[in-house]
Tab-separated table of N, CA and C in Angstrom:
chain	number	residue	atom	x	y	z
A	6	MET	N	13.717	-1.597	16.038
A	6	MET	CA	13.998	-2.188	14.206
A	6	MET	C	12.567	-2.249	13.582
A	7	LEU	N	11.967	-2.317	13.082
A	7	LEU	CA	10.739	-2.516	12.322
A	7	LEU	C	10.379	-3.668	11.776
A	8	ARG	N	11.440	-4.744	11.587
A	8	ARG	CA	10.734	-5.756	10.478
A	8	ARG	C	10.504	-6.560	11.797
A	9	HIS	N	11.375	-6.746	13.126
A	9	HIS	CA	10.915	-7.289	14.057
A	9	HIS	C	9.676	-7.326	14.757
A	10	ALA	N	9.284	-5.740	14.848
A	10	ALA	CA	8.266	-4.726	15.423
A	10	ALA	C	7.201	-5.503	15.015
A	11	LEU	N	7.057	-5.692	13.608
A	11	LEU	CA	6.474	-6.373	12.810
A	11	LEU	C	6.383	-7.474	12.841
A	12	CYS	N	6.435	-8.697	13.263
A	12	CYS	CA	6.999	-9.761	13.166
A	12	CYS	C	5.360	-10.948	14.514
A	13	PRO	N	4.921	-11.543	14.457
A	13	PRO	CA	4.242	-12.434	14.359
A	13	PRO	C	3.761	-13.092	13.001
A	14	ALA	N	2.585	-13.859	12.482
A	14	ALA	CA	2.142	-14.341	11.736
A	14	ALA	C	1.258	-14.859	10.903
A	15	LEU	N	1.252	-14.989	9.845
A	15	LEU	CA	0.333	-14.973	8.257
A	15	LEU	C	0.213	-14.204	6.929
A	16	LEU	N	0.149	-14.704	6.283
A	16	LEU	CA	0.333	-13.912	4.578
A	16	LEU	C	-0.693	-12.910	5.125
A	17	ALA	N	-0.513	-10.901	5.375
A	17	ALA	CA	-1.489	-10.675	5.594
A	17	ALA	C	-1.869	-9.086	4.654
A	18	LEU	N	-2.694	-8.850	3.893
A	18	LEU	CA	-3.219	-7.357	3.550
A	18	LEU	C	-2.821	-6.357	3.694
A	19	LEU	N	-2.724	-5.575	4.218
A	19	LEU	CA	-2.745	-3.851	4.769
A	19	LEU	C	-4.000	-3.634	4.517
A	20	VAL	N	-5.207	-2.802	5.513
A	20	VAL	CA	-6.518	-2.679	5.089
A	20	VAL	C	-6.271	-1.756	5.488
A	21	ALA	N	-7.392	-0.392	5.560
A	21	ALA	CA	-7.357	0.827	5.520
A	21	ALA	C	-8.914	0.976	6.475
A	22	GLY	N	-7.978	2.222	7.245
A	22	GLY	CA	-9.397	2.628	8.082
A	22	GLY	C	-8.985	1.263	9.818
A	23	PRO	N	-9.748	1.594	10.749
A	23	PRO	CA	-9.716	1.373	12.138
A	23	PRO	C	-10.440	0.003	12.231
A	24	ALA	N	-10.119	-1.029	13.043
A	24	ALA	CA	-10.735	-2.388	13.153
A	24	ALA	C	-11.397	-2.417	13.927
A	25	THR	N	-12.865	-2.562	13.635
A	25	THR	CA	-14.482	-2.464	14.711
A	25	THR	C	-14.666	-3.264	15.059
A	26	ALA	N	-14.676	-4.415	15.226
A	26	ALA	CA	-14.542	-5.986	15.527
A	26	ALA	C	-14.349	-5.318	17.486
A	27	GLU	N	-14.736	-6.061	18.439
A	27	GLU	CA	-14.084	-6.823	19.802
A	27	GLU	C	-12.934	-7.630	19.153
A	28	PRO	N	-11.643	-7.496	20.445
A	28	PRO	CA	-10.456	-8.324	19.951
A	28	PRO	C	-10.937	-9.462	20.453
A	29	MET	N	-10.695	-10.731	19.642
A	29	MET	CA	-10.937	-11.981	20.449
A	29	MET	C	-9.547	-11.935	21.673
A	30	SER	N	-10.307	-12.424	22.590
A	30	SER	CA	-9.786	-13.556	23.767
A	30	SER	C	-8.846	-14.366	23.715
A	31	ALA	N	-8.272	-14.712	25.101
A	31	ALA	CA	-6.549	-15.167	24.279
A	31	ALA	C	-7.711	-17.192	24.312
A	32	GLU	N	-8.941	-17.476	24.295
A	32	GLU	CA	-9.545	-18.352	24.096
A	32	GLU	C	-9.491	-18.617	22.924
A	33	GLU	N	-10.476	-17.356	22.494
A	33	GLU	CA	-11.380	-17.253	21.143
A	33	GLU	C	-9.845	-18.043	20.630
A	34	PHE	N	-8.929	-16.206	20.839
A	34	PHE	CA	-7.722	-16.707	19.681
A	34	PHE	C	-7.139	-17.898	19.969
A	35	GLU	N	-6.816	-18.974	20.249
A	35	GLU	CA	-6.536	-19.966	20.298
A	35	GLU	C	-7.041	-21.376	20.126
A	36	ALA	N	-8.146	-21.206	20.647
A	36	ALA	CA	-9.417	-21.934	19.168
A	36	ALA	C	-8.992	-21.590	18.019
A	37	TYR	N	-9.173	-21.004	17.338
A	37	TYR	CA	-9.209	-20.371	16.149
A	37	TYR	C	-7.932	-21.069	15.157
A	38	VAL	N	-6.576	-20.058	15.906
A	38	VAL	CA	-5.044	-20.017	14.996
A	38	VAL	C	-5.037	-21.462	15.642
A	39	THR	N	-4.880	-22.614	16.795
A	39	THR	CA	-4.025	-24.257	16.666
A	39	THR	C	-4.607	-24.873	15.391
A	40	GLY	N	-3.424	-24.900	15.398
A	40	GLY	CA	-3.321	-26.140	14.281
A	40	GLY	C	-2.976	-24.932	12.397
A	41	LYS	N	-2.667	-24.509	12.406
A	41	LYS	CA	-3.340	-23.213	11.556
A	41	LYS	C	-2.208	-22.498	11.082
A	42	THR	N	-1.721	-22.209	10.337
A	42	THR	CA	-0.493	-21.335	9.909
A	42	THR	C	-0.604	-20.074	8.549
A	43	PHE	N	-0.505	-18.715	9.289
A	43	PHE	CA	-0.624	-17.546	8.509
A	43	PHE	C	0.105	-16.239	8.921
A	44	GLY	N	-0.422	-16.303	7.088
A	44	GLY	CA	1.032	-15.201	6.910
A	44	GLY	C	0.475	-13.796	6.822
A	45	TYR	N	1.983	-12.882	6.788
A	45	TYR	CA	1.434	-11.611	7.322
A	45	TYR	C	2.527	-10.555	6.403
A	46	ALA	N	1.526	-10.142	5.755
A	46	ALA	CA	2.566	-8.358	5.072
A	46	ALA	C	2.429	-7.456	5.412
A	47	SER	N	3.444	-6.206	4.317
A	47	SER	CA	2.782	-4.812	5.335
A	47	SER	C	3.078	-3.877	3.722
A	48	GLY	N	1.912	-3.070	3.405
A	48	GLY	CA	1.620	-2.675	2.385
A	48	GLY	C	1.157	-3.443	1.031
A	49	GLY	N	1.364	-4.512	1.426
A	49	GLY	CA	1.106	-5.295	0.391
A	49	GLY	C	2.706	-6.390	0.081
A	50	GLU	N	3.435	-6.405	0.442
A	50	GLU	CA	4.118	-7.085	0.584
A	50	GLU	C	4.671	-8.317	1.886
A	51	PRO	N	4.241	-9.358	1.642
A	51	PRO	CA	4.372	-10.326	2.420
A	51	PRO	C	5.598	-10.499	3.201
A	52	TYR	N	5.574	-10.095	4.399
A	52	TYR	CA	6.981	-10.578	5.709
A	52	TYR	C	7.804	-11.402	6.153
A	53	GLY	N	6.771	-12.422	6.073
A	53	GLY	CA	6.700	-13.513	7.508
A	53	GLY	C	4.990	-14.375	7.175
A	54	VAL	N	5.692	-15.501	7.847
A	54	VAL	CA	4.416	-16.682	7.920
A	54	VAL	C	4.751	-17.363	9.357
A	55	GLU	N	3.621	-17.597	10.111
A	55	GLU	CA	3.410	-18.241	11.161
A	55	GLU	C	3.132	-19.639	11.633
A	56	ARG	N	3.480	-20.411	12.467
A	56	ARG	CA	2.692	-21.523	11.994
A	56	ARG	C	2.703	-21.374	14.037
A	57	TYR	N	0.652	-22.188	14.649
A	57	TYR	CA	0.689	-21.969	15.902
A	57	TYR	C	0.355	-23.642	16.149
A	58	THR	N	1.160	-24.445	17.175
A	58	THR	CA	0.980	-24.985	17.343
A	58	THR	C	0.425	-25.437	18.955
A	59	GLU	N	0.275	-26.615	19.412
A	59	GLU	CA	-0.443	-26.990	20.905
A	59	GLU	C	0.669	-26.700	22.431
A	60	GLY	N	-0.263	-25.682	22.975
A	60	GLY	CA	0.573	-25.026	23.826
A	60	GLY	C	0.818	-23.660	23.808
A	61	ARG	N	0.088	-23.182	23.114
A	61	ARG	CA	0.344	-21.555	22.286
A	61	ARG	C	1.973	-21.570	22.173
A	62	ARG	N	2.569	-22.453	21.626
A	62	ARG	CA	3.608	-22.525	20.804
A	62	ARG	C	3.482	-21.389	19.128
A	63	VAL	N	4.985	-21.286	19.004
A	63	VAL	CA	4.503	-20.501	17.306
A	63	VAL	C	5.858	-20.755	16.638
A	64	LEU	N	5.654	-21.251	15.263
A	64	LEU	CA	6.841	-21.439	14.650
A	64	LEU	C	6.838	-20.439	13.847
A	65	TRP	N	7.729	-19.044	13.554
A	65	TRP	CA	7.625	-18.055	12.889
A	65	TRP	C	9.028	-18.443	11.754
A	66	ALA	N	8.621	-17.668	10.926
A	66	ALA	CA	10.176	-17.260	9.517
A	66	ALA	C	9.320	-15.871	8.976
A	67	PHE	N	10.395	-15.185	8.988
A	67	PHE	CA	10.631	-14.199	8.022
A	67	PHE	C	10.915	-14.729	6.599
A	68	VAL	N	10.119	-13.870	5.238
A	68	VAL	CA	10.289	-14.520	3.986
A	68	VAL	C	12.186	-14.921	3.885
A	69	GLY	N	12.326	-15.691	3.597
A	69	GLY	CA	14.031	-15.742	3.440
A	69	GLY	C	14.473	-16.675	4.424
A	70	ASP	N	14.849	-16.012	5.055
A	70	ASP	CA	14.943	-16.127	6.671
A	70	ASP	C	14.583	-17.586	7.522
A	71	GLU	N	15.778	-18.308	8.436
A	71	GLU	CA	15.287	-19.107	8.925
A	71	GLU	C	14.111	-19.417	9.736
A	72	CYS	N	13.085	-20.218	10.106
A	72	CYS	CA	12.467	-20.494	10.906
A	72	CYS	C	12.614	-20.112	12.750
A	73	VAL	N	12.836	-19.677	13.251
A	73	VAL	CA	12.681	-19.809	15.147
A	73	VAL	C	11.086	-19.893	15.305
A	74	GLU	N	11.304	-20.601	16.916
A	74	GLU	CA	10.906	-21.275	17.791
A	74	GLU	C	10.420	-19.832	18.927
A	75	GLY	N	8.961	-20.325	19.141
A	75	GLY	CA	8.335	-18.924	19.859
A	75	GLY	C	7.128	-19.582	20.628
A	76	GLU	N	6.312	-18.259	21.736
A	76	GLU	CA	5.484	-18.561	22.657
A	76	GLU	C	4.668	-17.361	22.047
A	77	TRP	N	3.125	-17.726	22.240
A	77	TRP	CA	2.249	-16.539	22.707
A	77	TRP	C	1.809	-16.844	24.212
A	78	TYR	N	1.479	-15.286	24.511
A	78	TYR	CA	-0.124	-15.626	26.054
A	78	TYR	C	-0.254	-14.147	25.878
A	79	PRO	N	-1.166	-13.874	26.573
A	79	PRO	CA	-2.017	-13.003	26.502
A	79	PRO	C	-2.006	-11.635	27.464
A	80	ARG	N	-1.804	-10.477	27.378
A	80	ARG	CA	-1.964	-9.566	27.858
A	80	ARG	C	-2.972	-8.590	27.985
A	81	GLY	N	-3.782	-9.012	29.224
A	81	GLY	CA	-4.883	-8.061	29.386
A	81	GLY	C	-5.847	-8.249	27.738
A	82	GLU	N	-6.220	-6.615	26.751
A	82	GLU	CA	-7.208	-7.586	25.833
A	82	GLU	C	-5.361	-7.723	24.300
A	83	ASP	N	-4.544	-8.361	24.460
A	83	ASP	CA	-3.367	-8.256	23.700
A	83	ASP	C	-2.667	-9.736	23.792
A	84	ILE	N	-2.605	-10.157	22.821
A	84	ILE	CA	-1.676	-11.365	21.818
A	84	ILE	C	-0.430	-11.042	22.468
A	85	CYS	N	0.619	-11.001	22.546
A	85	CYS	CA	1.846	-10.895	22.563
A	85	CYS	C	2.327	-12.112	22.453
A	86	PHE	N	4.091	-12.050	21.921
A	86	PHE	CA	4.781	-12.966	21.191
A	86	PHE	C	6.133	-12.514	22.232
A	87	PHE	N	6.589	-13.576	22.284
A	87	PHE	CA	8.619	-13.755	22.459
A	87	PHE	C	8.768	-15.096	21.796
A	88	TYR	N	10.007	-14.605	21.190
A	88	TYR	CA	11.019	-15.027	20.044
A	88	TYR	C	12.211	-14.843	20.563
A	89	PRO	N	12.817	-16.403	22.008
A	89	PRO	CA	14.002	-15.954	22.095
A	89	PRO	C	15.262	-15.347	21.527
A	90	ASP	N	14.903	-15.858	20.003
A	90	ASP	CA	16.122	-15.197	18.836
A	90	ASP	C	15.906	-13.587	18.829
A	91	PHE	N	14.481	-12.767	19.726
A	91	PHE	CA	14.635	-11.708	19.247
A	91	PHE	C	14.620	-10.443	20.616
A	92	ASP	N	14.552	-9.295	21.029
A	92	ASP	CA	14.947	-8.553	21.620
A	92	ASP	C	14.232	-8.645	22.262
A	93	ASP	N	12.462	-8.597	22.101
A	93	ASP	CA	11.577	-8.034	23.003
A	93	ASP	C	10.135	-8.923	22.704
A	94	GLU	N	9.595	-8.933	23.793
A	94	GLU	CA	7.843	-9.355	22.917
A	94	GLU	C	6.858	-8.627	21.911
A	95	GLN	N	6.280	-8.660	20.793
A	95	GLN	CA	5.283	-8.494	20.226
A	95	GLN	C	3.786	-8.505	20.420
A	96	CYS	N	3.607	-7.153	20.996
A	96	CYS	CA	1.858	-7.427	21.713
A	96	CYS	C	1.060	-7.112	19.910
A	97	TRP	N	-0.272	-7.516	19.935
A	97	TRP	CA	-1.328	-7.051	19.156
A	97	TRP	C	-2.324	-7.775	20.019
A	98	GLN	N	-3.565	-7.063	18.727
A	98	GLN	CA	-4.883	-7.543	18.661
A	98	GLN	C	-5.758	-7.931	17.859
A	99	PHE	N	-6.186	-9.287	18.092
A	99	PHE	CA	-6.769	-10.149	16.814
A	99	PHE	C	-8.115	-9.863	17.279
A	100	GLU	N	-8.631	-9.613	15.758
A	100	GLU	CA	-9.834	-9.316	15.413
A	100	GLU	C	-10.549	-10.244	14.603
A	101	LEU	N	-11.944	-11.193	14.334
A	101	LEU	CA	-12.579	-11.597	13.569
A	101	LEU	C	-13.450	-10.686	13.253
A	102	SER	N	-14.368	-10.657	11.370
A	102	SER	CA	-15.026	-9.883	11.095
A	102	SER	C	-16.120	-9.980	10.463
A	103	GLY	N	-16.568	-9.471	9.731
A	103	GLY	CA	-17.493	-10.400	8.116
A	103	GLY	C	-15.691	-10.756	6.994
A	104	GLY	N	-14.674	-9.348	7.473
A	104	GLY	CA	-13.809	-9.941	6.565
A	104	GLY	C	-12.476	-10.951	7.001
A	105	GLY	N	-13.295	-11.126	7.891
A	105	GLY	CA	-11.972	-12.318	8.057
A	105	GLY	C	-10.978	-11.870	9.426
A	106	LEU	N	-9.969	-12.591	9.961
A	106	LEU	CA	-8.707	-12.208	11.153
A	106	LEU	C	-8.905	-10.957	10.753
A	107	THR	N	-8.235	-10.066	11.632
A	107	THR	CA	-7.522	-9.430	11.387
A	107	THR	C	-6.352	-8.951	12.437
A	108	ALA	N	-5.159	-8.176	12.697
A	108	ALA	CA	-3.997	-7.914	13.996
A	108	ALA	C	-3.799	-6.057	13.201
A	109	ARG	N	-3.865	-5.967	14.803
A	109	ARG	CA	-3.409	-4.650	15.080
A	109	ARG	C	-2.208	-4.882	16.117
A	110	PHE	N	-1.184	-4.303	15.436
A	110	PHE	CA	-0.403	-3.989	16.729
A	110	PHE	C	-0.107	-3.441	17.095
A	111	THR	N	0.368	-3.570	19.181
A	111	THR	CA	-0.142	-2.677	20.191
A	111	THR	C	1.554	-2.313	20.590
A	112	GLY	N	2.085	-2.816	20.382
A	112	GLY	CA	3.415	-2.593	20.722
A	112	GLY	C	4.184	-1.483	20.727
A	113	GLU	N	5.565	-1.249	21.198
A	113	GLU	CA	6.033	0.063	21.562
A	113	GLU	C	5.885	0.536	20.310
A	114	GLY	N	6.114	1.387	19.708
A	114	GLY	CA	5.982	2.020	18.449
A	114	GLY	C	4.914	1.852	17.512
A	115	ALA	N	3.676	1.423	18.121
A	115	ALA	CA	2.387	0.843	17.082
A	115	ALA	C	2.374	2.143	16.488
A	116	THR	N	1.792	1.946	14.848
A	116	THR	CA	0.994	2.630	13.976
A	116	THR	C	-0.165	2.934	14.053
A	117	GLY	N	-1.168	1.716	14.337
A	117	GLY	CA	-2.271	1.720	14.762
A	117	GLY	C	-3.079	1.090	12.959
A	118	MET	N	-2.110	0.945	12.446
A	118	MET	CA	-1.650	-0.195	11.221
A	118	MET	C	-3.063	-1.749	11.627
A	119	VAL	N	-3.817	-1.485	10.245
A	119	VAL	CA	-4.488	-3.395	10.752
A	119	VAL	C	-4.179	-4.551	9.502
A	120	TYR	N	-3.986	-5.542	10.059
A	120	TYR	CA	-3.752	-5.933	9.024
A	120	TYR	C	-4.645	-7.449	8.787
A	121	SER	N	-5.136	-7.619	7.647
A	121	SER	CA	-5.623	-9.235	7.007
A	121	SER	C	-4.700	-10.070	7.134
A	122	VAL	N	-5.605	-11.322	8.139
A	122	VAL	CA	-4.417	-12.113	8.031
A	122	VAL	C	-5.336	-13.544	6.996
A	123	SER	N	-4.427	-14.200	6.666
A	123	SER	CA	-5.170	-15.183	5.770
A	123	SER	C	-4.316	-16.837	5.979
A	124	GLU	N	-4.950	-17.712	6.095
A	124	GLU	CA	-3.897	-19.086	5.923
A	124	GLU	C	-2.606	-19.234	4.714
A	125	ALA	N	-1.538	-20.039	4.690
A	125	ALA	CA	-0.654	-19.813	3.969
A	125	ALA	C	0.475	-20.887	4.358
A	126	PRO	N	1.328	-21.394	3.727
A	126	PRO	CA	2.349	-22.296	3.981
A	126	PRO	C	3.495	-21.833	5.048
A	127	LEU	N	4.042	-22.813	5.230
A	127	LEU	CA	5.065	-22.734	5.979
A	127	LEU	C	5.826	-23.239	6.071
A	128	ILE	N	7.092	-23.045	4.913
A	128	ILE	CA	9.306	-23.489	4.748
A	128	ILE	C	9.611	-23.394	5.433
A	129	CYS	N	10.274	-24.442	6.519
A	129	CYS	CA	11.150	-24.547	7.100
A	129	CYS	C	12.390	-25.249	7.002
A	130	PRO	N	12.874	-24.863	5.350
A	130	PRO	CA	14.440	-25.612	5.324
A	130	PRO	C	15.381	-26.026	6.092
A	131	GLY	N	15.558	-26.708	6.404
A	131	GLY	CA	16.708	-27.631	7.236
A	131	GLY	C	16.555	-27.376	9.193
A	132	TYR	N	15.407	-26.858	9.574
A	132	TYR	CA	14.839	-26.884	10.701
A	132	TYR	C	14.699	-28.120	11.087
A	133	GLY	N	15.263	-27.885	11.697
A	133	GLY	CA	15.617	-29.358	13.108
A	133	GLY	C	16.813	-30.465	12.767
A	134	VAL	N	16.996	-29.914	11.732
A	134	VAL	CA	17.754	-30.675	11.295
A	134	VAL	C	19.710	-30.483	12.036
């Protein structure tokens, strides 16, 4: 399902062309994202927001949906995410360049699309109640 295939992280706008920077290592990614919240969009339409916390933990919500907890881990040059509420892991390569943080989905069904990532709020009504 495409909706789940594009799951993880912060308010991003689709950008044209391939990324040119080197993929971030797990250590670089962790240092950059921990304590921050980012949003993602597809084709300019926001579809979800993700908060990164200590211990490589994440909290994700599709726009208008409930928040779910997950984790991220490195696999080669990829940063992969697993959410028990979803069927499979989602793997990405993140790059930091003059244009900011970008993400390219590398998991099954990857299309080579590149997303810019920006900080955004995450609201989880009723989460943990």
